[in-house]
PDB file of C-alpha atoms in Angstrom:
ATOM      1  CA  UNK D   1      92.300  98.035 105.725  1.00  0.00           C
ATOM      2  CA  UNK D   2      94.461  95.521 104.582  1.00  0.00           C
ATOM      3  CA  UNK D   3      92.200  92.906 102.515  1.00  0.00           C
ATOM      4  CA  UNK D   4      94.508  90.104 101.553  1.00  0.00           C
ATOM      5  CA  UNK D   5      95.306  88.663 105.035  1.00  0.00           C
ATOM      6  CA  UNK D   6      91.116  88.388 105.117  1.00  0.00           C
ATOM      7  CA  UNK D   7      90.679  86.873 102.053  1.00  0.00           C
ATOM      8  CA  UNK D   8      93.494  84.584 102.846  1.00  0.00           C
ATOM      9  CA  UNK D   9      91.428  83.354 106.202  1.00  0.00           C
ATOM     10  CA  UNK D  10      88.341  83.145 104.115  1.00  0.00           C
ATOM     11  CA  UNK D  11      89.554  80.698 101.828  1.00  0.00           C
ATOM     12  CA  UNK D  12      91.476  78.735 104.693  1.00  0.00           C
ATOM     13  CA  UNK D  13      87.924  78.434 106.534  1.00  0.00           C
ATOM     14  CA  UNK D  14      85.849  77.358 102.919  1.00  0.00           C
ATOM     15  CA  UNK D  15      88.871  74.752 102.460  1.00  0.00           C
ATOM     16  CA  UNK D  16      88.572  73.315 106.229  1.00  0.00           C
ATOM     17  CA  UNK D  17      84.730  73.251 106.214  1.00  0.00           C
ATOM     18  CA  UNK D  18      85.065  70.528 103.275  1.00  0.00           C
ATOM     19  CA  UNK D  19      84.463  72.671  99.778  1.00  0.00           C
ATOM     20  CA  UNK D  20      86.391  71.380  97.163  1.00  0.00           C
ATOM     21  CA  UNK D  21      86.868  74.586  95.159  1.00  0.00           C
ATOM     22  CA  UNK D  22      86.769  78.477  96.565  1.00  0.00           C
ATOM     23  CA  UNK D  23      86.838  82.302  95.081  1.00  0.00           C
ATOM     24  CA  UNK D  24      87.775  84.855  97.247  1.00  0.00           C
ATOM     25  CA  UNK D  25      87.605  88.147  96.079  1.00  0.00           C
ATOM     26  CA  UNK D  26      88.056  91.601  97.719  1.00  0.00           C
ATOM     27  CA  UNK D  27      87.358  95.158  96.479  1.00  0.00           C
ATOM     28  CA  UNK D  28      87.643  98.851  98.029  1.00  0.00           C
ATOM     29  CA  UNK D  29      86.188 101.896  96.954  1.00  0.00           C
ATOM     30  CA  UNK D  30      87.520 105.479  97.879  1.00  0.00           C
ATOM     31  CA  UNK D  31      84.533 108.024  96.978  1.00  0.00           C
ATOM     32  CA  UNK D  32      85.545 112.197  97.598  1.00  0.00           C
ATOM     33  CA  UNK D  33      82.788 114.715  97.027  1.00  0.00           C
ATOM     34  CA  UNK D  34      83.461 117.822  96.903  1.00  0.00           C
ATOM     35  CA  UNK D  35      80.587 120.680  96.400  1.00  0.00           C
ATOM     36  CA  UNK D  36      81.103 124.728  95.734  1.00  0.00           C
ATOM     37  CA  UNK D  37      78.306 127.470  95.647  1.00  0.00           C
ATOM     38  CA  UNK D  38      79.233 130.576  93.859  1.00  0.00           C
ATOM     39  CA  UNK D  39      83.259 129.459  93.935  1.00  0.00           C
ATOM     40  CA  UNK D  40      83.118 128.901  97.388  1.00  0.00           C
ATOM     41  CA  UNK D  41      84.256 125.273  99.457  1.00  0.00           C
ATOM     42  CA  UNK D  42      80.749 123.906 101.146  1.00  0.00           C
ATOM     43  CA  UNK D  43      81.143 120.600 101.961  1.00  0.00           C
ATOM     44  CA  UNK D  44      84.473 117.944 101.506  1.00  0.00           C
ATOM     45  CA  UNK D  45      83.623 114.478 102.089  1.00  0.00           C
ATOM     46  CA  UNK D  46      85.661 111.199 102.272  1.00  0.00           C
ATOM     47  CA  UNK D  47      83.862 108.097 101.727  1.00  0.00           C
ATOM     48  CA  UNK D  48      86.413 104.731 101.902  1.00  0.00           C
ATOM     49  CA  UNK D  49      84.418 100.982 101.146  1.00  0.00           C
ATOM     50  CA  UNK D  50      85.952  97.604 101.822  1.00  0.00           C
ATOM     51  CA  UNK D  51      84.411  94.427 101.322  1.00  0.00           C
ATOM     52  CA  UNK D  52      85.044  90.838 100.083  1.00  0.00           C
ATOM     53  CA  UNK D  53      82.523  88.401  98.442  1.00  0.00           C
ATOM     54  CA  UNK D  54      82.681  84.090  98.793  1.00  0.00           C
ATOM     55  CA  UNK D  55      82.177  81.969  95.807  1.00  0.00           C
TER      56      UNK D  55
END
């Protein structure tokens, strides 16, 4: 997901709603597990986070 275009909304609607000062910031998180028993592929998992936070 592309975060900045969000973040760039976010602070346009904190600016038009009358705050004088804003902090955007926006954070993702790619998480793979992978777990083996006795050298042998069990499970592969792909975990991807995105979020942004308003200051």
């Amino acid at each position: 997901m592309e975060l900045l275009p969000i973040c760039d909304k976010a602070l346009k609607i904190a600016l038009d709603i009358g705050c004088d000062e804003a902090e955007i910031y926006a954070s993702t998180i790619k998480r793979i597990e992978v777990f083996f028993e006795k050298n042998d592929l069990q499970i592969a998992r792909s975990q991807i986070e995105d979020g942004i936070g308003i200051r």
